Coordinates of N, CA and C in Angstrom, one line a residue:
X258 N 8.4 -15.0 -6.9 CA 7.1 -15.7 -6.7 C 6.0 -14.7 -6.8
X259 N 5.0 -15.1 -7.4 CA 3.9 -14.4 -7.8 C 2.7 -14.4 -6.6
X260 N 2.7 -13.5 -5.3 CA 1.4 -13.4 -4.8 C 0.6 -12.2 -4.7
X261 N -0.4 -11.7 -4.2 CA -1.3 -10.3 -4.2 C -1.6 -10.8 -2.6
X262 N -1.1 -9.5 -2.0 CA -1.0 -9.1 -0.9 C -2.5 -7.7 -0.7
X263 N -3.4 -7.8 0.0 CA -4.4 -6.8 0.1 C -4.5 -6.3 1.6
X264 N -4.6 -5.3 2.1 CA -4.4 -4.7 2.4 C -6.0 -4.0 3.6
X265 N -6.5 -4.1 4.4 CA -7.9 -3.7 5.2 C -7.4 -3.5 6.7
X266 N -7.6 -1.7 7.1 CA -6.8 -1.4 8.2 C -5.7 -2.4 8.3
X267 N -5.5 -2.7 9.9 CA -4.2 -2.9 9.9 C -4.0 -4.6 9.5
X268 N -5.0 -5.2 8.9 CA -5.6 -6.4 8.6 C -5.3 -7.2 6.8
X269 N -4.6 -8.2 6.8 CA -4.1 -8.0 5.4 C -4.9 -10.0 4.7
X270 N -4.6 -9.7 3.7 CA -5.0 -11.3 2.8 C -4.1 -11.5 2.0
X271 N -3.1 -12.6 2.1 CA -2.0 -12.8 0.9 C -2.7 -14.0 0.3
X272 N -2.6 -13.6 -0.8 CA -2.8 -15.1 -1.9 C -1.7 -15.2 -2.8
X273 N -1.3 -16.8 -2.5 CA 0.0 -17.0 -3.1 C 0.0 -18.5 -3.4
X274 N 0.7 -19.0 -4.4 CA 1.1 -20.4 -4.8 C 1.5 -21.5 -3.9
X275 N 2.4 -20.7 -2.9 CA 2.6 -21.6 -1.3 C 3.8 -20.9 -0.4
X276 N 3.7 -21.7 0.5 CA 3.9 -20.9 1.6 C 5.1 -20.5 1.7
X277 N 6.5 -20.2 0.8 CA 8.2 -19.9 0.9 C 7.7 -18.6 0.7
X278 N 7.2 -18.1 1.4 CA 7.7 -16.6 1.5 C 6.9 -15.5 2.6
X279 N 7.5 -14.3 3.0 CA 7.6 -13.7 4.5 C 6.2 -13.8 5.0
X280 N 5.5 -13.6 4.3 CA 4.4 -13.8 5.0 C 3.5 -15.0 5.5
X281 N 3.9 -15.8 5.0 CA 3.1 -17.7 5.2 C 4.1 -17.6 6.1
X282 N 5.6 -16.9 6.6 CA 6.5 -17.6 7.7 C 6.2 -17.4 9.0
X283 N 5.1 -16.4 9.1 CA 5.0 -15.6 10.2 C 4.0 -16.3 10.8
X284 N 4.3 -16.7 12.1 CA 3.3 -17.5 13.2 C 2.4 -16.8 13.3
X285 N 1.8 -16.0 13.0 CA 1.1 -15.1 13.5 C -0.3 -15.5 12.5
X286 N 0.1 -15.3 10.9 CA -0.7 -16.0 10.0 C -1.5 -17.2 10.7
X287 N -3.0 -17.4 9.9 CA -3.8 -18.2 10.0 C -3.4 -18.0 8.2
X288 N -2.9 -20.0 8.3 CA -2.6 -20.4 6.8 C -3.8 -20.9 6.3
X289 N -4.3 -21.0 5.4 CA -5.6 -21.6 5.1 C -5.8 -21.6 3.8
X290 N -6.4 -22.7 2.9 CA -6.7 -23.2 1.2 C -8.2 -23.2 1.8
X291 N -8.6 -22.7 0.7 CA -10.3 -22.8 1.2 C -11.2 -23.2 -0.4
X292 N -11.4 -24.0 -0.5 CA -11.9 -24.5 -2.1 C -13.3 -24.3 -2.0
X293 N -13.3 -25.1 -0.5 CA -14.8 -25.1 -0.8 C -15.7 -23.3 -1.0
X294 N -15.1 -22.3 -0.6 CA -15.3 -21.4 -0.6 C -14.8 -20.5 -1.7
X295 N -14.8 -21.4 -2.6 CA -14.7 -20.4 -4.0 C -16.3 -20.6 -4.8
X296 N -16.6 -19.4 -4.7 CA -18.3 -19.3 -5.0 C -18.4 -17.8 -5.0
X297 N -19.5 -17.4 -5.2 CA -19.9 -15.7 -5.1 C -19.5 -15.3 -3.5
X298 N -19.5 -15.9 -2.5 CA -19.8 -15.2 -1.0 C -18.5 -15.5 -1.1
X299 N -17.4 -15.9 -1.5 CA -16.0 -16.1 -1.1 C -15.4 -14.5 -0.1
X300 N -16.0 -13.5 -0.8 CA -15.4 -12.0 0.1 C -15.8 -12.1 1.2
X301 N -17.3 -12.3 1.8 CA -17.7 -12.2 2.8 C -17.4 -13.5 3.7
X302 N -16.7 -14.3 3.2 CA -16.2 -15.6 3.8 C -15.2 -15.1 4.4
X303 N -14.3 -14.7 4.0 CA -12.8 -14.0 4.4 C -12.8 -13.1 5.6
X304 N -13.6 -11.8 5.0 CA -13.9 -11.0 6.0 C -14.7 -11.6 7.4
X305 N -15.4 -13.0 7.0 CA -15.8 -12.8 8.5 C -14.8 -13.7 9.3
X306 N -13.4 -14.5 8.0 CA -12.6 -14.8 9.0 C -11.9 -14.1 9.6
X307 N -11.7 -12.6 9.1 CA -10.9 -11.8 9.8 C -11.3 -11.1 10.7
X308 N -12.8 -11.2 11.0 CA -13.0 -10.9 12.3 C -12.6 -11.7 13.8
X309 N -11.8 -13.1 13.2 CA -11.1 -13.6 14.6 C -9.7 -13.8 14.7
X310 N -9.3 -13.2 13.0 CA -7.6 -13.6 13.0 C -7.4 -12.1 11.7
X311 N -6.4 -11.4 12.2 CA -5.5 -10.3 11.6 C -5.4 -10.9 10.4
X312 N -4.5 -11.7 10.0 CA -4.0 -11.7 8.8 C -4.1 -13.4 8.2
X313 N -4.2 -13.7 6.8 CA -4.2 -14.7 6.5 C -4.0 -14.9 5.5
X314 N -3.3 -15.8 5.3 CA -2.5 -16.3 4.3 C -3.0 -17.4 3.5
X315 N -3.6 -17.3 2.0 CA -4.6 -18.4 1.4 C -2.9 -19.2 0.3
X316 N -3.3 -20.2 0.3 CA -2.4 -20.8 -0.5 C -2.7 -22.0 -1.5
X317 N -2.2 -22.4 -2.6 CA -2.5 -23.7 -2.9 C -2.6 -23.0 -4.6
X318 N -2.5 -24.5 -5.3 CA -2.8 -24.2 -7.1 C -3.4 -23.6 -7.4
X319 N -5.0 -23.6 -6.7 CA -6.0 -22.6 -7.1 C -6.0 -21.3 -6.1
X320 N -4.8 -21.2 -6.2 CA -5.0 -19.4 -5.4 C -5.6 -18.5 -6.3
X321 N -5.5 -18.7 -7.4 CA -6.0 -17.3 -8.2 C -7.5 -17.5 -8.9
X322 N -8.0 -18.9 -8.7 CA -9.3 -19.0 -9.1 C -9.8 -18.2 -7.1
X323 N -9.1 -18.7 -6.6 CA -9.9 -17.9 -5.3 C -10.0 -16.5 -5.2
X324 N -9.0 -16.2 -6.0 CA -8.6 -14.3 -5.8 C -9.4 -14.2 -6.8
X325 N -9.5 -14.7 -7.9 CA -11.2 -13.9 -8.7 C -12.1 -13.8 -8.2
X326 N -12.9 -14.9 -7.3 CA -14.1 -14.7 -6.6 C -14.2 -13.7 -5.8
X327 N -12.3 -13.8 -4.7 CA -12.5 -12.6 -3.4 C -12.6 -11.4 -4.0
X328 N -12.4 -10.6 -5.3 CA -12.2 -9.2 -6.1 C -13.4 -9.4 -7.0
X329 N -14.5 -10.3 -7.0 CA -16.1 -9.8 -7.8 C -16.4 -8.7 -7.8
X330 N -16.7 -8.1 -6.3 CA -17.9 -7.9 -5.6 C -17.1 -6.6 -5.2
X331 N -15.6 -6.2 -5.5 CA -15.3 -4.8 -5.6 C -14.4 -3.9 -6.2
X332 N -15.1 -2.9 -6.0 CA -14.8 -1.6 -7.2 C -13.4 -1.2 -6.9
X333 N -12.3 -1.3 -8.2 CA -11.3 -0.9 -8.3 C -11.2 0.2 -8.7
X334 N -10.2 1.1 -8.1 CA -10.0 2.6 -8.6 C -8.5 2.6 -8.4
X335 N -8.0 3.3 -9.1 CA -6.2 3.1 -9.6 C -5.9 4.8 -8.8
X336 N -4.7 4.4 -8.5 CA -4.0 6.0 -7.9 C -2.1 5.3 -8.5
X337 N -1.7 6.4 -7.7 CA -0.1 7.1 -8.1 C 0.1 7.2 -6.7
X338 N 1.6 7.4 -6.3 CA 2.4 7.8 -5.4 C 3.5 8.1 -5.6
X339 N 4.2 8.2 -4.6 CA 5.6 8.3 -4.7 C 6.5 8.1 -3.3
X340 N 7.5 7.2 -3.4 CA 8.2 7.8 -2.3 C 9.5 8.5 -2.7
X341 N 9.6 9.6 -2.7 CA 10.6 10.9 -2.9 C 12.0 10.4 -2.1
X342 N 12.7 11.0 -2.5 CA 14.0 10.6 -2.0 C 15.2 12.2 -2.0
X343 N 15.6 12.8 -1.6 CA 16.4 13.9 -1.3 C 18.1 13.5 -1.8
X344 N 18.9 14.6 -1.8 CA 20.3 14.2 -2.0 C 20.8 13.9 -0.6
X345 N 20.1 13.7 0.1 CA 20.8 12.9 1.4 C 20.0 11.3 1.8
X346 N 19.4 11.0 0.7 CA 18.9 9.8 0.9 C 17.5 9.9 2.3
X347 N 16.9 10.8 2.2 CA 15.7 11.4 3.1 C 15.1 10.8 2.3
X348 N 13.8 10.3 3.3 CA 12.2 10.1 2.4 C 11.1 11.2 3.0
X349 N 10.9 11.4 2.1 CA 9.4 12.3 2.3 C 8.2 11.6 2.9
X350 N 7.8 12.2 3.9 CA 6.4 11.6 4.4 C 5.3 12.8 5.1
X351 N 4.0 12.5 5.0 CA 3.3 13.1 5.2 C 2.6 12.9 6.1
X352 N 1.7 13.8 7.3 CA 1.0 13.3 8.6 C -0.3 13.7 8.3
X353 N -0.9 12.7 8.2 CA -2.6 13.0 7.9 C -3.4 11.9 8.4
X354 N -4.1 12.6 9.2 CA -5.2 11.9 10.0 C -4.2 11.1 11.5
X355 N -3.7 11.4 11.6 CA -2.3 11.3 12.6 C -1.7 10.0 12.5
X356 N -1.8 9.8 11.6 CA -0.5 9.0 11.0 C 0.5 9.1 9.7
X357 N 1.8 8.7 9.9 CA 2.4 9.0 8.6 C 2.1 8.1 7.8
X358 N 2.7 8.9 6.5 CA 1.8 8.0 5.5 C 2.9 8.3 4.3
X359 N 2.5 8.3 3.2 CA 3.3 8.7 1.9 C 2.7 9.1 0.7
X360 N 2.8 10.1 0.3 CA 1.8 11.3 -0.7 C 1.0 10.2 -2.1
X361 N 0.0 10.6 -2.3 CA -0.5 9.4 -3.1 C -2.1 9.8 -3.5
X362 N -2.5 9.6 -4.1 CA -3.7 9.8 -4.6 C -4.5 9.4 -5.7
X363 N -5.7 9.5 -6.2 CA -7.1 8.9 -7.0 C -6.2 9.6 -8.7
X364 N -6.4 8.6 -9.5 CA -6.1 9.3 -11.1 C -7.1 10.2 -11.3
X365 N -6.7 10.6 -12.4 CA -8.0 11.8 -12.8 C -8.1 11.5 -14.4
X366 N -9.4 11.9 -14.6 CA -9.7 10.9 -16.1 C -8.8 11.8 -17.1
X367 N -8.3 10.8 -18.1 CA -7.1 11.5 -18.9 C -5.7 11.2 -18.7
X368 N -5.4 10.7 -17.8 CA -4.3 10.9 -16.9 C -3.7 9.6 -16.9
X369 N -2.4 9.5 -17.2 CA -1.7 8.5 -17.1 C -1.2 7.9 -15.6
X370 N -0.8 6.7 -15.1 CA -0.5 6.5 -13.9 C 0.5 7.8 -13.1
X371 N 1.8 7.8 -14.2 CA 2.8 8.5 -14.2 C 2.8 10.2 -14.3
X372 N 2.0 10.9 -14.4 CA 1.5 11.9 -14.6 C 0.6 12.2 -12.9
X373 N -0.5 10.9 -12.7 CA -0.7 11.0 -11.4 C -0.2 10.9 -10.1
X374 N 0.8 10.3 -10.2 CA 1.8 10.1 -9.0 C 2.7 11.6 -8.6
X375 N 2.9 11.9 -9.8 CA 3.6 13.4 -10.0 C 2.9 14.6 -9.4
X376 N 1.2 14.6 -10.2 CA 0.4 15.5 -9.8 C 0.2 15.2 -8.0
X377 N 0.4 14.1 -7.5 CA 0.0 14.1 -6.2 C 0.8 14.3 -5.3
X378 N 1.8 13.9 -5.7 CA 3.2 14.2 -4.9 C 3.8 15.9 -4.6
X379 N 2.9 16.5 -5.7 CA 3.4 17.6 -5.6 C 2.1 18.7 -5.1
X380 N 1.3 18.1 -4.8 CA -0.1 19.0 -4.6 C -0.1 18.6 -2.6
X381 N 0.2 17.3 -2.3 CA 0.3 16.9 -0.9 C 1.2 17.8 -0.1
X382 N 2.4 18.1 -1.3 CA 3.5 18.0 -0.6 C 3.9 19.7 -0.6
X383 N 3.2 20.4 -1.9 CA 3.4 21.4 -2.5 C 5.3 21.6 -2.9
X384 N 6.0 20.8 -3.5 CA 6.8 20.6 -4.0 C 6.7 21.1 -5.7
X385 N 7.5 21.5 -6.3 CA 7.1 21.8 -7.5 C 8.1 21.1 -8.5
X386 N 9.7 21.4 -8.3 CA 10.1 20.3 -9.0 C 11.3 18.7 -8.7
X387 N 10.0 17.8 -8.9 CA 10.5 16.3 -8.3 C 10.2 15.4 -9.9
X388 N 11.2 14.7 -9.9 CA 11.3 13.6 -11.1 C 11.4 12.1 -10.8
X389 N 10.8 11.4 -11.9 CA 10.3 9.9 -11.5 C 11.7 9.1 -11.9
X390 N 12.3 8.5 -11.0 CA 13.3 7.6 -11.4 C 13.0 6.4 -11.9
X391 N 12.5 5.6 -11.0 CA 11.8 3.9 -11.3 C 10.9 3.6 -10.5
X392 N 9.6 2.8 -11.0 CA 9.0 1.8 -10.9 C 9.4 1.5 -9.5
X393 N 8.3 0.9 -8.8 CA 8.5 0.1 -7.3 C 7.6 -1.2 -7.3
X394 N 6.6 -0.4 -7.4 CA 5.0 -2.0 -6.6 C 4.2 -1.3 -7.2
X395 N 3.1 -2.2 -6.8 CA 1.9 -1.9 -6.2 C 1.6 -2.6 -5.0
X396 N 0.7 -1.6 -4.3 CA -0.2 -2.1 -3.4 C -1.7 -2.1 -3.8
X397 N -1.8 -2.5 -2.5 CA -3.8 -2.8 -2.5 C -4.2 -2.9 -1.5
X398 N -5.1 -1.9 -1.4 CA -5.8 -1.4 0.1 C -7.2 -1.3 -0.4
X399 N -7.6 -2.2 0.5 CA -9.2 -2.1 0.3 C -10.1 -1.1 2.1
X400 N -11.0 -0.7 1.5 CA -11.5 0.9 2.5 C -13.0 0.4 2.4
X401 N -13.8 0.8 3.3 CA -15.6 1.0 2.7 C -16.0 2.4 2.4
X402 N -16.7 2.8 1.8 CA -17.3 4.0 1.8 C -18.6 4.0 1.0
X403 N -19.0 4.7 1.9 CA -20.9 4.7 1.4 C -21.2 3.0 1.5
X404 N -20.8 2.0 2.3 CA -21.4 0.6 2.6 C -21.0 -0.2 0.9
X405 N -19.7 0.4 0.5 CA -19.7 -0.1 -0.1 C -17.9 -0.2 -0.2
X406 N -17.1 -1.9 -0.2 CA -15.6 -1.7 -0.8 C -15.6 -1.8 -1.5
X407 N -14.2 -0.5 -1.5 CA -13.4 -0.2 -2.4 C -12.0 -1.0 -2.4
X408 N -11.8 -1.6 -3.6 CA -10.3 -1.7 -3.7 C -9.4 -0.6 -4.3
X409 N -8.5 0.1 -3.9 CA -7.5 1.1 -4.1 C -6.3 0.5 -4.5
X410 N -6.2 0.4 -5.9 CA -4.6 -0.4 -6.4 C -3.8 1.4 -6.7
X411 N -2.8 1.0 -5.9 CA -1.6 2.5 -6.4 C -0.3 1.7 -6.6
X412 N 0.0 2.7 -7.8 CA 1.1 1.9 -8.8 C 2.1 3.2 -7.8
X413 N 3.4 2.9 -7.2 CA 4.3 3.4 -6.4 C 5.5 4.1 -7.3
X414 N 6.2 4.9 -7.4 CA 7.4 5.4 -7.8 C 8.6 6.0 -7.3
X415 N 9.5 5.6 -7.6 CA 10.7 6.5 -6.6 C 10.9 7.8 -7.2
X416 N 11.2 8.7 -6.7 CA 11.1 10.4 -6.9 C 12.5 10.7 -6.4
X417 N 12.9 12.4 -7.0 CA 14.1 12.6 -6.3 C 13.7 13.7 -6.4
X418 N 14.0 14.4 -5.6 CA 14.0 16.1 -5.0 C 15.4 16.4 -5.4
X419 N 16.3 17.3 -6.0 CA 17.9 17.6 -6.2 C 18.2 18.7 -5.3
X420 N 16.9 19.4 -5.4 CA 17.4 20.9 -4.9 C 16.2 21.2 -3.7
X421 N 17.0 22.2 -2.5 CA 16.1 22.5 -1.6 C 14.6 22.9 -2.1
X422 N 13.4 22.7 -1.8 CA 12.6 23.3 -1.8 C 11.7 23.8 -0.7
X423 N 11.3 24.7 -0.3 CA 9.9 24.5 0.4 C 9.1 23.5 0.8
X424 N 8.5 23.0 1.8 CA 7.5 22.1 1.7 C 6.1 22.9 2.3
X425 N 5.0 22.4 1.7 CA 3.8 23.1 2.0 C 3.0 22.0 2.1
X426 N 2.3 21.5 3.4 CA 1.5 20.5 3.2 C 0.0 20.7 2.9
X427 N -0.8 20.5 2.1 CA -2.0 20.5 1.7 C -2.9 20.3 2.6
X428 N -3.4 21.1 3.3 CA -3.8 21.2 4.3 C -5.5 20.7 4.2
X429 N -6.2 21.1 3.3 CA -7.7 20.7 2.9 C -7.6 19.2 2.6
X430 N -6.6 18.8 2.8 CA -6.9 16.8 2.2 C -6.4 16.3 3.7
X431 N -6.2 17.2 4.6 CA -6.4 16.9 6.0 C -4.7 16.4 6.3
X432 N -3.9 17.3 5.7 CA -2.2 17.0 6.1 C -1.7 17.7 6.9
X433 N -1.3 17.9 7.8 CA -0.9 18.6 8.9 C 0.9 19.0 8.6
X434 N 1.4 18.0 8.5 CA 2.6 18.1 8.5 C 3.9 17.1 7.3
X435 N 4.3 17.3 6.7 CA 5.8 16.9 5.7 C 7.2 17.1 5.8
X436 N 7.5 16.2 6.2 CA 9.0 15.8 6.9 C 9.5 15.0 6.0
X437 N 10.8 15.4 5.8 CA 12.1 14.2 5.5 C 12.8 13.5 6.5
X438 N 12.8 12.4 6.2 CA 13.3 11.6 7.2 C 14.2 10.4 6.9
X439 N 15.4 10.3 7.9 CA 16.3 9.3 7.4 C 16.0 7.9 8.2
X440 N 16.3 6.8 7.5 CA 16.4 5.5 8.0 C 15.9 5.5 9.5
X441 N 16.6 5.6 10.4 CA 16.8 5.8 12.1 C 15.1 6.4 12.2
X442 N 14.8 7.4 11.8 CA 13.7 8.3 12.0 C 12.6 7.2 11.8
X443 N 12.5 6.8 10.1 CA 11.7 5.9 9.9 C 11.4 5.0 10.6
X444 N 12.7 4.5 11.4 CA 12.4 3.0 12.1 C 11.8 3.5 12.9
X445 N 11.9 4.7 14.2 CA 11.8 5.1 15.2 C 10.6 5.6 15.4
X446 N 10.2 6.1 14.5 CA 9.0 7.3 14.1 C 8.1 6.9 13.0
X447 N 8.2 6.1 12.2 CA 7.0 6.0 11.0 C 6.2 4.7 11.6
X448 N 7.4 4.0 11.3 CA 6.8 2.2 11.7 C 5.7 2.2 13.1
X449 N 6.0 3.3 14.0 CA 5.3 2.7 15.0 C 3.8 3.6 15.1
X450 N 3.4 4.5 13.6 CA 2.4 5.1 13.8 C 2.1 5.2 12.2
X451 N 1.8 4.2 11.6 CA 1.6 4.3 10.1 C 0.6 2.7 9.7
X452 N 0.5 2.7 8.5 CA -0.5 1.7 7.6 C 0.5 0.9 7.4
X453 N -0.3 -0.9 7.3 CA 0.4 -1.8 8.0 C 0.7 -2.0 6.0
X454 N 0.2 -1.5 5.5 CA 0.4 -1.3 3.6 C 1.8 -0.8 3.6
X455 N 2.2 0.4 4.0 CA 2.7 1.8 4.0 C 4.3 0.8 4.4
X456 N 4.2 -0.1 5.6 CA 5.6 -0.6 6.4 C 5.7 -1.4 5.3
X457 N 5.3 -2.1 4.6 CA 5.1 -3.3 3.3 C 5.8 -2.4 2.4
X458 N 5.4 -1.4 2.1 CA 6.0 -0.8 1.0 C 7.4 -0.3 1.1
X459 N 7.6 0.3 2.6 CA 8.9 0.5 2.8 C 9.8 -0.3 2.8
X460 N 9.1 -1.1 3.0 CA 10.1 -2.7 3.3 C 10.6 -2.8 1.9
X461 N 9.6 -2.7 1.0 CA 10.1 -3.4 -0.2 C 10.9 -2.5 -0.8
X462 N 10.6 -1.4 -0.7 CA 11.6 0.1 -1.4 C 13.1 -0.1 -0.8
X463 N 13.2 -0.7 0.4 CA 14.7 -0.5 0.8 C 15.0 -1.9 0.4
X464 N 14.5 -3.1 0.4 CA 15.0 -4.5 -0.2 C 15.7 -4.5 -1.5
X465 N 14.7 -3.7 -2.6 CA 15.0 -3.3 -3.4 C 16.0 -2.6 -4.0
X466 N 16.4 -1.2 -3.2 CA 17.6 -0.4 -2.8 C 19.0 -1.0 -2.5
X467 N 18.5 -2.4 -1.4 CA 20.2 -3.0 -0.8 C 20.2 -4.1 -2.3
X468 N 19.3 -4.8 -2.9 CA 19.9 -5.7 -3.9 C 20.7 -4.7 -4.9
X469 N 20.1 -3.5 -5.4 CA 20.5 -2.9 -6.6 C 22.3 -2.8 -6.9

């Protein structure tokens, strides 16, 4: 099923065709079709619902004439990532700004998505040789800066590390620390201090993993 999940602190907006899937299940969701609010103010309509409810879930035929109006009014900029993977089935993660996260970064003009995920993964991480296996997602995290949102679409990749390396974390982009970490750790240790995007993506990386 086709929906776009977005992403603001720990605050999210699914738009989707209807409600069979994880996110419309969750009681927690404020479900809502909002027609009348497809017009230019439709973004600031949303956001000022989410100033009394976390997450919401829009549904209905015209979900996608609503998701053009809510994405007018902001600036897209594309990134790369990776979640790395070791010969012990370890993921790579990185501690910045005190939370974990997973290595990822802005394209650079020239630059293919795939080329960027690479460059980032290995400048975060100071890894030098890691290879792209497959395709994952995308997400979408929308941020403000300078009074102005941003949407941040990053196209995600699985990575493999074969051989011990070094890790150096990039200290000037504000990374303190880079760990491998198995399952148990993740559950124990990521989920409960990380981006509510970041658990979405993991989720989907290992769903992904047990179908294959």
């Amino acid at each position: 099923m086709q929906k776009y999940v977005f992403f603001f602190n720990n605050h999210f907006i699914c738009f989707t065709p209807s409600l069979f899937d994880k996110y419309s299940q969750d009681n927690r969701c404020e479900k809502v079709i909002y027609p009348e609010l497809v017009n230019n103010d439709t973004f600031n309509s949303f956001f000022s619902v989410l100033n009394r409810q976390n997450w919401i879930v829009v549904y209905g035929s015209e979900f996608k004439k609503i998701l053009k109006y809510f994405l007018k009014n902001i600036e897209i900029v594309r990134a790369g990532g990776g979640v790395v993977v070791n010969q012990m089935d370890m993921i790579l993660f990185i501690y910045r700004n005190h939370k974990w996260d997973l290595p990822k970064g802005k394209a650079e003009q020239g630059e293919n998505i795939r080329e960027t995920s690479l460059r980032e993964v290995k400048e975060e991480c100071g890894l030098q040789r890691i290879e792209i296996n497959k395709y994952i997602c995308r997400t979408y995290h929308i941020y403000q800066y300078e009074n102005k949102f941003i949407l941040k679409k990053t196209y995600w990749f699985e990575m493999s590390s074969k051989i011990a390396q070094e890790l150096k974390p990039q200290e000037e982009e504000g990374i303190t620390k880079v760990e491998w970490m198995n399952r148990e750790q993740i559950n124990s240790k990521v989920y409960e201090n990380t981006y509510e995007n970041i658990r979405h993506l993991i989720d989907t990386y290992f769903d992904k993993t047990k179908k294959a």
